[in-house]
Short mmCIF file of C-alpha atoms and ligand atoms in Angstrom, two decimals:
data_model
loop_
_atom_site.label_atom_id
_atom_site.label_comp_id
_atom_site.label_asym_id
_atom_site.label_seq_id
_atom_site.Cartn_x
_atom_site.Cartn_y
_atom_site.Cartn_z
CA MET A 1 -9.87 -27.48 2.28
CA SER A 2 -6.65 -28.04 4.18
CA ASN A 3 -3.64 -25.84 4.69
CA GLN A 4 -1.75 -28.61 6.44
CA PRO A 5 1.04 -29.72 4.08
CA THR A 6 0.98 -33.48 3.66
CA GLN A 7 3.63 -33.72 0.96
CA THR A 8 6.50 -31.57 -0.26
CA TYR A 9 8.14 -31.43 -3.67
CA ASP A 10 11.50 -30.23 -4.94
CA PHE A 11 11.00 -27.95 -7.86
CA GLN A 12 14.05 -27.33 -9.99
CA ARG A 13 14.21 -25.57 -13.34
CA LYS A 14 16.74 -23.75 -15.45
CA ILE A 15 15.26 -20.31 -15.85
CA GLU A 16 16.45 -17.82 -18.42
CA THR A 17 17.23 -14.24 -17.54
CA TYR A 18 14.81 -11.84 -19.12
CA ASP A 19 16.73 -8.70 -18.14
CA SER A 20 19.20 -7.13 -15.74
CA ALA A 21 18.78 -3.77 -14.05
CA ASP A 22 20.53 -1.66 -11.46
CA VAL A 23 17.40 -1.57 -9.36
CA VAL A 24 14.56 -4.09 -9.55
CA VAL A 25 11.38 -2.95 -7.83
CA ILE A 26 8.77 -5.57 -7.00
CA GLY A 27 5.21 -4.30 -6.83
CA GLY A 28 3.83 -1.20 -8.52
CA GLY A 29 1.72 0.36 -5.75
CA PRO A 30 2.40 3.74 -4.11
CA ALA A 31 5.73 2.58 -2.67
CA GLY A 32 6.88 0.77 -5.82
CA THR A 33 6.04 3.51 -8.28
CA ALA A 34 7.80 6.17 -6.17
CA ALA A 35 10.82 3.90 -5.65
CA ALA A 36 11.12 3.32 -9.37
CA ILE A 37 10.88 7.02 -10.19
CA SER A 38 13.39 8.17 -7.59
CA ALA A 39 15.99 5.53 -8.57
CA ALA A 40 15.54 6.31 -12.29
CA ARG A 41 16.05 10.02 -11.59
CA LEU A 42 19.48 9.12 -10.21
CA GLY A 43 20.43 7.58 -13.52
CA LYS A 44 19.73 3.97 -12.64
CA LYS A 45 18.28 1.40 -14.97
CA VAL A 46 15.09 0.43 -13.20
CA THR A 47 12.71 -2.49 -13.80
CA LEU A 48 9.34 -2.43 -12.03
CA LEU A 49 7.60 -5.81 -11.79
CA GLU A 50 3.82 -5.67 -11.22
CA LYS A 51 1.63 -8.71 -10.90
CA SER A 52 -1.50 -7.04 -12.22
CA GLY A 53 -2.04 -4.98 -15.38
CA GLN A 54 -2.04 -1.64 -13.65
CA LEU A 55 0.03 0.56 -11.36
CA GLY A 56 -1.20 2.33 -8.22
CA GLY A 57 -1.66 -0.68 -5.93
CA MET A 58 -4.62 -0.47 -3.56
CA GLY A 59 -5.34 3.04 -4.89
CA THR A 60 -6.33 1.72 -8.33
CA LEU A 61 -6.69 -2.07 -8.07
CA GLY A 62 -8.45 -1.79 -4.75
CA ASN A 63 -10.15 1.52 -5.65
CA VAL A 64 -9.02 3.17 -2.43
CA SER A 65 -9.25 6.41 -4.38
CA VAL A 66 -8.88 9.00 -1.66
CA PHE A 67 -5.58 10.09 -0.21
CA MET A 68 -5.73 10.26 3.58
CA PRO A 69 -4.08 13.38 5.08
CA ILE A 70 -0.56 13.09 6.50
CA GLY A 71 0.29 16.73 7.11
CA ASN A 72 3.14 16.79 4.57
CA VAL A 73 2.51 17.15 0.84
CA THR A 74 6.03 16.70 -0.45
CA GLY A 75 8.32 14.96 -2.95
CA ILE A 76 6.85 12.69 -5.59
CA TYR A 77 3.46 12.71 -3.84
CA ARG A 78 3.35 16.50 -4.17
CA GLU A 79 4.37 16.24 -7.80
CA MET A 80 1.55 13.80 -8.52
CA ILE A 81 -0.98 16.11 -6.88
CA ALA A 82 0.41 19.02 -8.96
CA GLU A 83 0.26 17.05 -12.17
CA ALA A 84 -2.89 14.96 -11.77
CA LEU A 85 -4.97 16.79 -9.11
CA ALA A 86 -3.86 20.39 -9.48
CA ASP A 87 -6.95 21.82 -7.82
CA HIS A 88 -5.94 20.21 -4.57
CA LEU A 89 -2.30 21.38 -4.55
CA PRO A 90 -1.60 23.33 -1.36
CA LYS A 91 0.79 26.30 -1.36
CA ASP A 92 2.78 24.95 1.57
CA HIS A 93 4.03 21.48 2.35
CA ASP A 94 3.02 21.26 5.97
CA VAL A 95 -0.70 21.01 5.43
CA SER A 96 -3.17 18.17 5.13
CA ILE A 97 -5.14 17.39 2.03
CA ALA A 98 -7.48 14.46 1.46
CA PRO A 99 -8.42 14.53 -2.22
CA GLN A 100 -10.73 11.99 -3.77
CA TYR A 101 -9.41 10.96 -7.19
CA SER A 102 -10.43 8.93 -10.19
CA PRO A 103 -8.63 5.54 -9.97
CA PHE A 104 -8.88 5.37 -13.78
CA ILE A 105 -7.08 8.65 -14.27
CA LEU A 106 -4.39 7.72 -11.71
CA ARG A 107 -3.84 4.44 -13.56
CA GLN A 108 -3.38 6.26 -16.88
CA TYR A 109 -1.21 8.99 -15.22
CA LEU A 110 1.16 6.40 -13.69
CA ASN A 111 1.60 4.57 -16.98
CA GLU A 112 2.61 7.77 -18.73
CA LYS A 113 4.76 8.87 -15.81
CA MET A 114 6.78 5.67 -15.90
CA LYS A 115 7.36 6.09 -19.63
CA LYS A 116 8.58 9.66 -19.08
CA GLU A 117 10.87 8.64 -16.25
CA GLY A 118 12.42 5.82 -18.27
CA VAL A 119 11.24 3.04 -15.95
CA GLN A 120 10.77 -0.37 -17.59
CA VAL A 121 7.43 -1.69 -16.29
CA ILE A 122 6.69 -5.37 -16.72
CA TYR A 123 2.96 -5.95 -16.20
CA HIS A 124 1.52 -9.34 -15.28
CA ALA A 125 4.82 -10.21 -13.67
CA GLU A 126 4.32 -11.95 -10.34
CA PHE A 127 7.29 -12.41 -8.08
CA ILE A 128 7.76 -16.07 -7.18
CA GLY A 129 11.11 -16.44 -5.45
CA THR A 130 14.57 -15.07 -4.79
CA VAL A 131 17.93 -16.39 -5.90
CA LYS A 132 20.43 -15.58 -3.22
CA GLU A 133 24.22 -15.55 -2.91
CA ASP A 134 25.36 -15.12 0.64
CA ARG A 135 23.77 -11.94 1.97
CA SER A 136 22.64 -10.67 -1.44
CA VAL A 137 19.77 -11.28 -3.78
CA LYS A 138 21.14 -11.98 -7.27
CA ALA A 139 17.85 -12.37 -9.13
CA VAL A 140 14.15 -12.79 -8.64
CA ILE A 141 12.10 -15.48 -10.36
CA VAL A 142 8.95 -14.06 -11.88
CA SER A 143 5.87 -15.65 -13.40
CA THR A 144 5.29 -13.79 -16.70
CA ARG A 145 3.04 -14.18 -19.71
CA GLU A 146 6.01 -16.08 -21.23
CA GLY A 147 6.39 -18.42 -18.23
CA LEU A 148 9.06 -18.19 -15.52
CA LYS A 149 11.84 -15.64 -16.06
CA ALA A 150 14.71 -14.35 -13.95
CA PHE A 151 15.30 -10.64 -13.45
CA GLU A 152 18.78 -9.77 -12.21
CA GLY A 153 19.60 -6.69 -10.27
CA LYS A 154 22.19 -4.93 -8.18
CA GLN A 155 19.54 -3.78 -5.74
CA PHE A 156 16.00 -4.99 -5.03
CA ILE A 157 13.14 -3.14 -3.42
CA ASP A 158 10.21 -5.17 -2.14
CA CYS A 159 7.06 -3.10 -2.46
CA THR A 160 4.59 -6.00 -2.65
CA GLY A 161 2.78 -4.82 0.49
CA ASP A 162 3.19 -8.32 1.88
CA ALA A 163 7.04 -8.29 2.02
CA ARG A 164 6.77 -11.27 -0.29
CA ALA A 165 10.38 -11.11 -1.54
CA ALA A 166 11.87 -10.37 1.88
CA LEU A 167 10.05 -13.32 3.47
CA ASP A 168 11.13 -15.62 0.66
CA ALA A 169 14.73 -14.57 1.22
CA GLY A 170 14.49 -15.50 4.90
CA VAL A 171 13.80 -12.18 6.58
CA PRO A 172 11.90 -12.68 9.86
CA TYR A 173 8.48 -11.07 10.07
CA THR A 174 5.49 -10.49 12.29
CA SER A 175 1.80 -10.39 11.46
CA GLY A 176 -1.04 -8.64 13.18
CA ARG A 177 -1.64 -7.99 16.89
CA ASP A 178 0.93 -9.09 19.44
CA GLU A 179 -1.66 -11.05 21.43
CA ASP A 180 -3.25 -13.15 18.69
CA GLY A 181 -1.69 -12.27 15.32
CA MET A 182 -5.03 -11.00 13.97
CA THR A 183 -4.72 -8.43 11.21
CA GLN A 184 -7.02 -5.59 10.18
CA PRO A 185 -10.02 -6.81 8.14
CA MET A 186 -10.39 -6.57 4.36
CA THR A 187 -12.75 -4.24 2.47
CA LEU A 188 -14.03 -4.37 -1.08
CA MET A 189 -14.39 -0.73 -2.23
CA PHE A 190 -16.99 0.39 -4.71
CA MET A 191 -18.38 3.54 -6.32
CA MET A 192 -21.92 4.71 -6.99
CA GLN A 193 -22.94 7.38 -9.46
CA ASN A 194 -25.73 9.87 -9.13
CA THR A 195 -28.03 9.48 -12.15
CA GLY A 196 -30.35 12.31 -11.13
CA LYS A 197 -33.42 10.04 -11.16
CA PRO A 198 -34.68 7.18 -8.97
CA VAL A 199 -33.00 3.90 -9.76
CA ALA A 200 -34.29 0.32 -9.51
CA GLN A 201 -33.22 -1.36 -6.31
CA VAL A 202 -31.97 -4.94 -6.45
CA LEU A 203 -30.82 -7.38 -3.79
CA PRO A 204 -29.22 -10.37 -5.60
CA GLU A 205 -29.38 -13.87 -4.18
CA GLY A 206 -27.07 -14.43 -1.20
CA CYS A 207 -27.13 -10.79 -0.11
CA TYR A 208 -28.30 -9.26 3.16
CA LEU A 209 -31.12 -6.85 3.95
CA TYR A 210 -29.60 -4.12 6.10
CA ASN A 211 -32.14 -1.86 7.80
CA GLU A 212 -30.27 -0.13 10.61
CA ILE A 213 -26.82 1.44 10.69
CA SER A 214 -25.96 -1.16 13.31
CA ASP A 215 -26.69 -3.91 10.74
CA LEU A 216 -23.97 -2.56 8.43
CA PRO A 217 -20.64 -4.48 8.31
CA GLN A 218 -18.69 -1.62 9.87
CA GLY A 219 -21.61 -0.35 12.00
CA ARG A 220 -21.25 3.01 10.31
CA ARG A 221 -21.68 4.87 6.99
CA LEU A 222 -18.32 5.75 5.44
CA TYR A 223 -18.16 7.36 2.02
CA TRP A 224 -16.77 10.33 0.17
CA GLU A 225 -18.37 12.57 -2.46
CA ARG A 226 -15.89 15.38 -2.84
CA ASN A 227 -15.74 16.19 -6.51
CA ASN A 228 -19.21 17.50 -7.33
CA ASP A 229 -19.47 15.02 -10.18
CA GLY A 230 -21.90 12.68 -8.40
CA THR A 231 -19.25 10.01 -7.72
CA LEU A 232 -19.69 8.39 -4.34
CA LEU A 233 -16.74 6.33 -3.08
CA VAL A 234 -17.86 3.79 -0.52
CA ASN A 235 -15.79 2.07 2.15
CA MET A 236 -18.43 0.09 4.06
CA THR A 237 -17.73 -3.61 3.66
CA ARG A 238 -15.65 -5.49 6.15
CA VAL A 239 -14.43 -9.10 6.21
CA LYS A 240 -12.28 -10.52 9.00
CA GLY A 241 -9.08 -12.27 7.98
CA ASN A 242 -5.50 -12.01 6.86
CA GLY A 243 -5.09 -11.03 3.22
CA ALA A 244 -1.94 -13.15 2.92
CA LYS A 245 -3.80 -16.38 3.69
CA ILE A 246 -5.39 -18.42 0.87
CA GLU A 247 -8.58 -19.36 2.76
CA ASP A 248 -9.11 -15.89 4.22
CA VAL A 249 -8.81 -14.17 0.85
CA ASN A 250 -11.02 -16.79 -0.82
CA TYR A 251 -13.73 -16.18 1.75
CA ALA A 252 -13.28 -12.42 1.62
CA GLU A 253 -13.64 -12.14 -2.19
CA THR A 254 -17.09 -13.74 -2.06
CA GLU A 255 -18.38 -12.40 1.30
CA ALA A 256 -17.25 -8.80 0.48
CA LEU A 257 -19.07 -8.90 -2.86
CA ARG A 258 -22.29 -10.00 -1.08
CA GLN A 259 -21.78 -7.03 1.23
CA VAL A 260 -21.23 -4.65 -1.67
CA PHE A 261 -24.67 -5.40 -3.18
CA SER A 262 -26.24 -5.33 0.27
CA VAL A 263 -24.73 -1.94 1.17
CA VAL A 264 -25.75 -0.54 -2.26
CA ASN A 265 -29.30 -1.69 -1.61
CA TYR A 266 -29.21 -0.11 1.88
CA LEU A 267 -27.87 3.21 0.56
CA GLN A 268 -30.44 3.27 -2.23
CA ARG A 269 -33.12 3.08 0.45
CA ASN A 270 -31.43 5.58 2.77
CA GLY A 271 -30.48 8.81 1.06
CA PHE A 272 -28.98 7.65 -2.21
CA GLU A 273 -32.19 6.82 -4.12
CA THR A 274 -30.78 8.20 -7.38
CA TYR A 275 -27.37 6.47 -7.22
CA THR A 276 -26.50 3.40 -9.23
CA LEU A 277 -23.63 0.99 -8.60
CA SER A 278 -20.96 2.13 -11.08
CA HIS A 279 -17.75 0.33 -10.19
CA ILE A 280 -16.53 -2.48 -7.92
CA ALA A 281 -12.79 -2.75 -7.23
CA ASN A 282 -10.99 -5.52 -9.08
CA GLN A 283 -10.01 -7.22 -5.84
CA VAL A 284 -10.72 -7.08 -2.15
CA GLY A 285 -8.57 -4.42 -0.41
CA VAL A 286 -6.01 -5.75 2.02
CA ARG A 287 -4.99 -3.45 4.86
CA GLU A 288 -2.45 -5.52 6.76
CA THR A 289 -0.49 -8.73 6.30
CA ASN A 290 3.22 -9.07 7.05
CA GLN A 291 5.68 -6.66 8.65
CA ILE A 292 9.40 -7.35 8.28
CA GLN A 293 11.57 -7.29 11.38
CA GLY A 294 14.00 -4.61 10.30
CA LEU A 295 16.83 -2.80 11.99
CA TYR A 296 14.26 -0.64 13.79
CA THR A 297 10.61 -1.38 14.51
CA LEU A 298 8.27 1.60 14.61
CA THR A 299 6.09 1.38 17.75
CA GLU A 300 2.86 2.76 19.07
CA GLN A 301 4.92 4.86 21.51
CA ASP A 302 6.79 6.46 18.56
CA VAL A 303 3.48 7.32 16.93
CA VAL A 304 1.86 8.60 20.09
CA ARG A 305 4.86 10.49 21.49
CA GLY A 306 5.96 11.88 18.16
CA THR A 307 9.47 10.40 18.05
CA ARG A 308 11.99 12.21 15.82
CA PHE A 309 14.80 10.18 14.22
CA ALA A 310 18.17 11.21 12.83
CA ASP A 311 17.60 8.93 9.83
CA VAL A 312 14.05 10.17 9.14
CA VAL A 313 12.76 9.36 5.63
CA ALA A 314 9.07 10.11 5.97
CA GLN A 315 6.84 12.17 8.26
CA THR A 316 3.15 11.80 8.92
CA ASN A 317 0.50 12.83 11.39
CA TYR A 318 -2.15 10.44 10.12
CA GLU A 319 -4.16 8.98 12.98
CA ILE A 320 -3.99 5.51 14.49
CA ASP A 321 -6.73 3.82 12.47
CA ILE A 322 -7.47 0.20 13.28
CA HIS A 323 -10.52 -1.44 11.82
CA SER A 324 -11.34 -4.10 14.37
CA PRO A 325 -9.47 -7.29 13.47
CA ASP A 326 -11.79 -9.63 15.40
CA GLY A 327 -15.07 -9.15 13.62
CA LYS A 328 -16.39 -6.33 15.78
CA LYS A 329 -18.02 -3.35 14.09
CA THR A 330 -15.67 -0.86 15.75
CA THR A 331 -12.71 1.19 14.59
CA ASP A 332 -10.01 2.42 16.94
CA GLU A 333 -9.23 5.99 15.76
CA ARG A 334 -6.79 8.14 17.72
CA LYS A 335 -5.40 11.49 16.62
CA VAL A 336 -1.61 11.91 16.64
CA ASP A 337 0.52 15.06 16.39
CA GLY A 338 3.09 13.72 13.98
CA TYR A 339 6.20 11.53 14.00
CA ASP A 340 9.13 10.43 11.89
CA ILE A 341 9.67 7.10 10.18
CA PRO A 342 13.36 6.12 10.20
CA TYR A 343 15.26 4.61 7.26
CA ARG A 344 16.08 1.55 9.40
CA CYS A 345 12.44 0.39 9.23
CA MET A 346 13.07 -0.53 5.56
CA VAL A 347 16.40 -2.26 6.10
CA THR A 348 16.89 -5.83 7.19
CA GLU A 349 19.66 -7.40 9.21
CA GLN A 350 19.93 -10.31 6.74
CA LEU A 351 20.23 -8.82 3.26
CA ASP A 352 22.72 -6.28 1.91
CA ASN A 353 20.93 -5.33 -1.27
CA LEU A 354 17.20 -5.51 -0.44
CA LEU A 355 14.99 -2.81 0.97
CA VAL A 356 11.31 -3.10 1.90
CA ALA A 357 9.08 -0.05 1.30
CA GLY A 358 5.38 0.60 1.78
CA ARG A 359 3.00 -0.83 4.30
CA SER A 360 5.08 -3.91 5.18
CA ILE A 361 8.00 -2.04 6.74
CA SER A 362 9.14 -2.92 10.22
CA ALA A 363 6.29 -1.63 12.44
CA THR A 364 3.99 -2.94 15.13
CA HIS A 365 0.32 -3.56 14.42
CA VAL A 366 -0.69 -0.22 15.94
CA ALA A 367 2.11 1.80 14.31
CA MET A 368 1.39 0.32 10.86
CA SER A 369 -2.27 1.34 11.19
CA SER A 370 -1.06 4.95 10.99
CA MET A 371 1.85 4.68 8.54
CA ARG A 372 -0.01 2.51 6.00
CA VAL A 373 -1.77 5.25 4.04
CA GLN A 374 -0.85 6.02 0.44
CA ALA A 375 0.96 9.34 0.78
CA THR A 376 3.30 7.82 3.40
CA CYS A 377 3.93 4.82 1.19
CA TYR A 378 4.88 7.10 -1.72
CA ALA A 379 7.31 8.92 0.64
CA LEU A 380 8.87 5.63 1.82
CA GLY A 381 9.21 4.39 -1.73
CA GLN A 382 10.90 7.55 -2.86
CA ALA A 383 13.45 7.27 -0.07
CA ALA A 384 14.00 3.54 -0.77
CA GLY A 385 14.70 4.21 -4.48
CA ILE A 386 17.27 6.83 -3.56
CA ALA A 387 18.89 4.65 -0.92
CA ALA A 388 19.19 1.71 -3.39
CA SER A 389 20.77 4.08 -5.88
CA ILE A 390 23.31 5.34 -3.31
CA ALA A 391 24.14 1.77 -2.29
CA THR A 392 24.97 1.03 -5.95
CA ASP A 393 27.09 4.17 -6.39
CA ASP A 394 28.97 3.70 -3.14
CA SER A 395 29.23 -0.10 -3.46
CA CYS A 396 28.02 -0.47 0.06
CA PRO A 397 25.37 -2.58 1.75
CA VAL A 398 22.04 -0.85 2.24
CA GLN A 399 22.71 -0.95 6.01
CA ASP A 400 25.65 1.45 5.44
CA VAL A 401 24.05 4.04 3.20
CA SER A 402 25.15 7.52 4.34
CA ILE A 403 22.20 9.27 5.88
CA ASP A 404 23.67 12.66 4.91
CA THR A 405 23.86 11.59 1.29
CA LEU A 406 20.33 10.18 1.51
CA HIS A 407 18.97 13.40 3.00
CA ASN A 408 20.79 15.52 0.39
CA ALA A 409 19.34 13.42 -2.47
CA LEU A 410 15.83 13.58 -0.92
CA SER A 411 16.17 17.32 -0.72
CA SER A 412 17.28 17.57 -4.35
CA GLN A 413 14.17 15.52 -5.24
CA ASN A 414 12.08 18.19 -3.46
CA VAL A 415 11.36 16.25 -0.28
CA ILE A 416 10.76 18.67 2.59
CA PHE A 417 10.29 17.50 6.15
CA TYR A 418 7.51 19.51 7.68
CA LYS A 419 8.97 19.37 11.15
CA GLN A 420 12.61 19.22 12.00
CA GLY A 421 12.24 18.47 15.68
CA GLN A 422 14.99 17.66 18.05
CA VAL A 423 16.05 14.12 17.43
CA SER A 424 14.59 12.08 20.26
CA HIS A 425 15.85 8.69 19.13
CA GLN A 426 19.13 7.90 17.41
C1 LIG B 501 -9.92 -1.06 2.04
C2 LIG B 501 -8.76 -0.12 2.22
C3 LIG B 501 -9.02 1.19 2.48
C4 LIG B 501 -7.98 2.11 2.60
N1 LIG B 501 -8.26 3.44 2.74
C5 LIG B 501 -7.28 4.31 2.51
C6 LIG B 501 -7.60 5.69 2.27
O1 LIG B 501 -8.74 6.07 2.32
N2 LIG B 501 -6.59 6.54 1.98
C7 LIG B 501 -5.28 6.11 1.94
O2 LIG B 501 -4.40 6.95 1.67
N3 LIG B 501 -4.95 4.82 2.17
C8 LIG B 501 -5.92 3.92 2.43
N4 LIG B 501 -5.63 2.59 2.59
C9 LIG B 501 -4.23 2.17 2.73
C10 LIG B 501 -3.42 2.18 1.44
O3 LIG B 501 -4.24 2.00 0.29
C11 LIG B 501 -2.38 1.08 1.45
O4 LIG B 501 -1.82 0.82 2.68
C12 LIG B 501 -1.27 1.44 0.43
O5 LIG B 501 -1.80 1.40 -0.90
C13 LIG B 501 -0.07 0.51 0.52
O6 LIG B 501 0.83 0.83 -0.47
P1 LIG B 501 1.95 -0.21 -0.87
O7 LIG B 501 2.71 0.34 -2.01
O8 LIG B 501 2.72 -0.62 0.32
O9 LIG B 501 1.16 -1.55 -1.30
P2 LIG B 501 -0.08 -1.78 -2.27
O10 LIG B 501 -0.89 -0.60 -2.50
O11 LIG B 501 -0.74 -3.03 -1.69
O12 LIG B 501 0.64 -2.19 -3.63
C14 LIG B 501 1.34 -3.39 -3.79
C15 LIG B 501 1.53 -3.69 -5.25
O13 LIG B 501 2.39 -4.85 -5.39
C16 LIG B 501 1.78 -5.73 -6.29
N5 LIG B 501 2.20 -7.06 -5.89
C17 LIG B 501 1.85 -7.78 -4.79
N6 LIG B 501 2.43 -8.97 -4.80
C18 LIG B 501 3.20 -9.02 -5.89
C19 LIG B 501 4.06 -10.01 -6.44
N7 LIG B 501 4.21 -11.24 -5.86
N8 LIG B 501 4.72 -9.77 -7.60
C20 LIG B 501 4.51 -8.54 -8.22
N9 LIG B 501 3.72 -7.57 -7.76
C21 LIG B 501 3.07 -7.81 -6.60
C22 LIG B 501 0.28 -5.52 -6.14
O14 LIG B 501 -0.41 -5.93 -7.28
C23 LIG B 501 0.22 -4.01 -5.94
O15 LIG B 501 0.14 -3.31 -7.15
C24 LIG B 501 -6.62 1.67 2.52
C25 LIG B 501 -6.37 0.31 2.31
C26 LIG B 501 -7.42 -0.57 2.16
C27 LIG B 501 -7.10 -1.99 1.87
#
């Protein structure tokens, strides 16, 4: 198979508008759902375009059903915990929780939440391209169940995780490590269920017999069983590659599935003799692909030194967490004390009405390994939805959104920053 283009085609169509909104959010993962909610709460007509049939992003589609701790349970993330995982709700904001959840319940919860918030969700709507006019996006072209349709908006928020819309509109980007562009590997998550009695062990054709921990794809055992209901969530597969590349994802989908059955077989021989395979995620989980080059790029130094920014929109103390990109069985894990993520990481130089929220914000490979977890993406999405709304109200480019107005609106949507340190970077 070749990825060297040998021929190009012009592709022109007249495409009907399906709908117009104040704010069009592309991608319904943690960032996208929070962006849609926060903009809708400011009275905006919001359309959320999601390429799959479910909301929650990697949390549901990829069954990454445990929230990593970030030291700040605030805003829409806190509200979700209160409504869907009340047992885990801490009294104060500035604490760390790491609840395991049911991806099925989160999926149902988010559907109902969007209905209550008045967000129009279009499922099976895959962003294809942007229609631009000077420095603005006028519409996005989307592949729907009724063919290609245009969705017009005043503001657009790219929450695809891959910065798909930003890249299409010409925003420069980086990918992976500085030295070789390699990204964190992919992982197909799965669950096992305790049946209370020994289960039959199988090792389907094509799978591997793992005997030692060192044989395992990550060279370690990594799973969670936090809810006393016998549900084991397993994060133990690992496939090298970039989840935004056709060949890498093709390989990962098949190789990771082989690893799932192989790890299940290993666990059933090593401590989980009564557990059966109960669920495999719908698609391989992608940790890292593209980072936009925004007005500010979050760096390893910011994460390590704990930089505080005047335009803070999210705070986290989640560790640096880099699954080895080059096929090794190691993970670079380094504790951090906490840092700010500035608004400018979501804003581009090139476009006046597009923001990028979630894991593909402007950040280096090391910095994104810490900011990428779900709670932080919910926080970034919430801020992006508010900023897009302010840009509409004030008829200003997203670059000129008043940070005071943004902070006031975040506060009125119950966002509390756990540390208000001295600003160390303007
Ligand atoms: C294997 C793995 C394990 C992880 N472990 C944890 C963990 O334990 N805890 C934790 O908190 N975080 C974990 N993470 C990180 C976290 O899940 C992600 O970084 C986070 O979900 C990113 O949120 P997001 O909103 O930016 O993007 P995503 O969650 O990727 O959501 C993007 C959404 O956009 C949609 N989309 C994509 N392209 C298009 C398009 N063209 N048109 C329309 N829609 C589109 C997708 O279908 C998806 O719903 C893990 C990630 C992986 C892959």
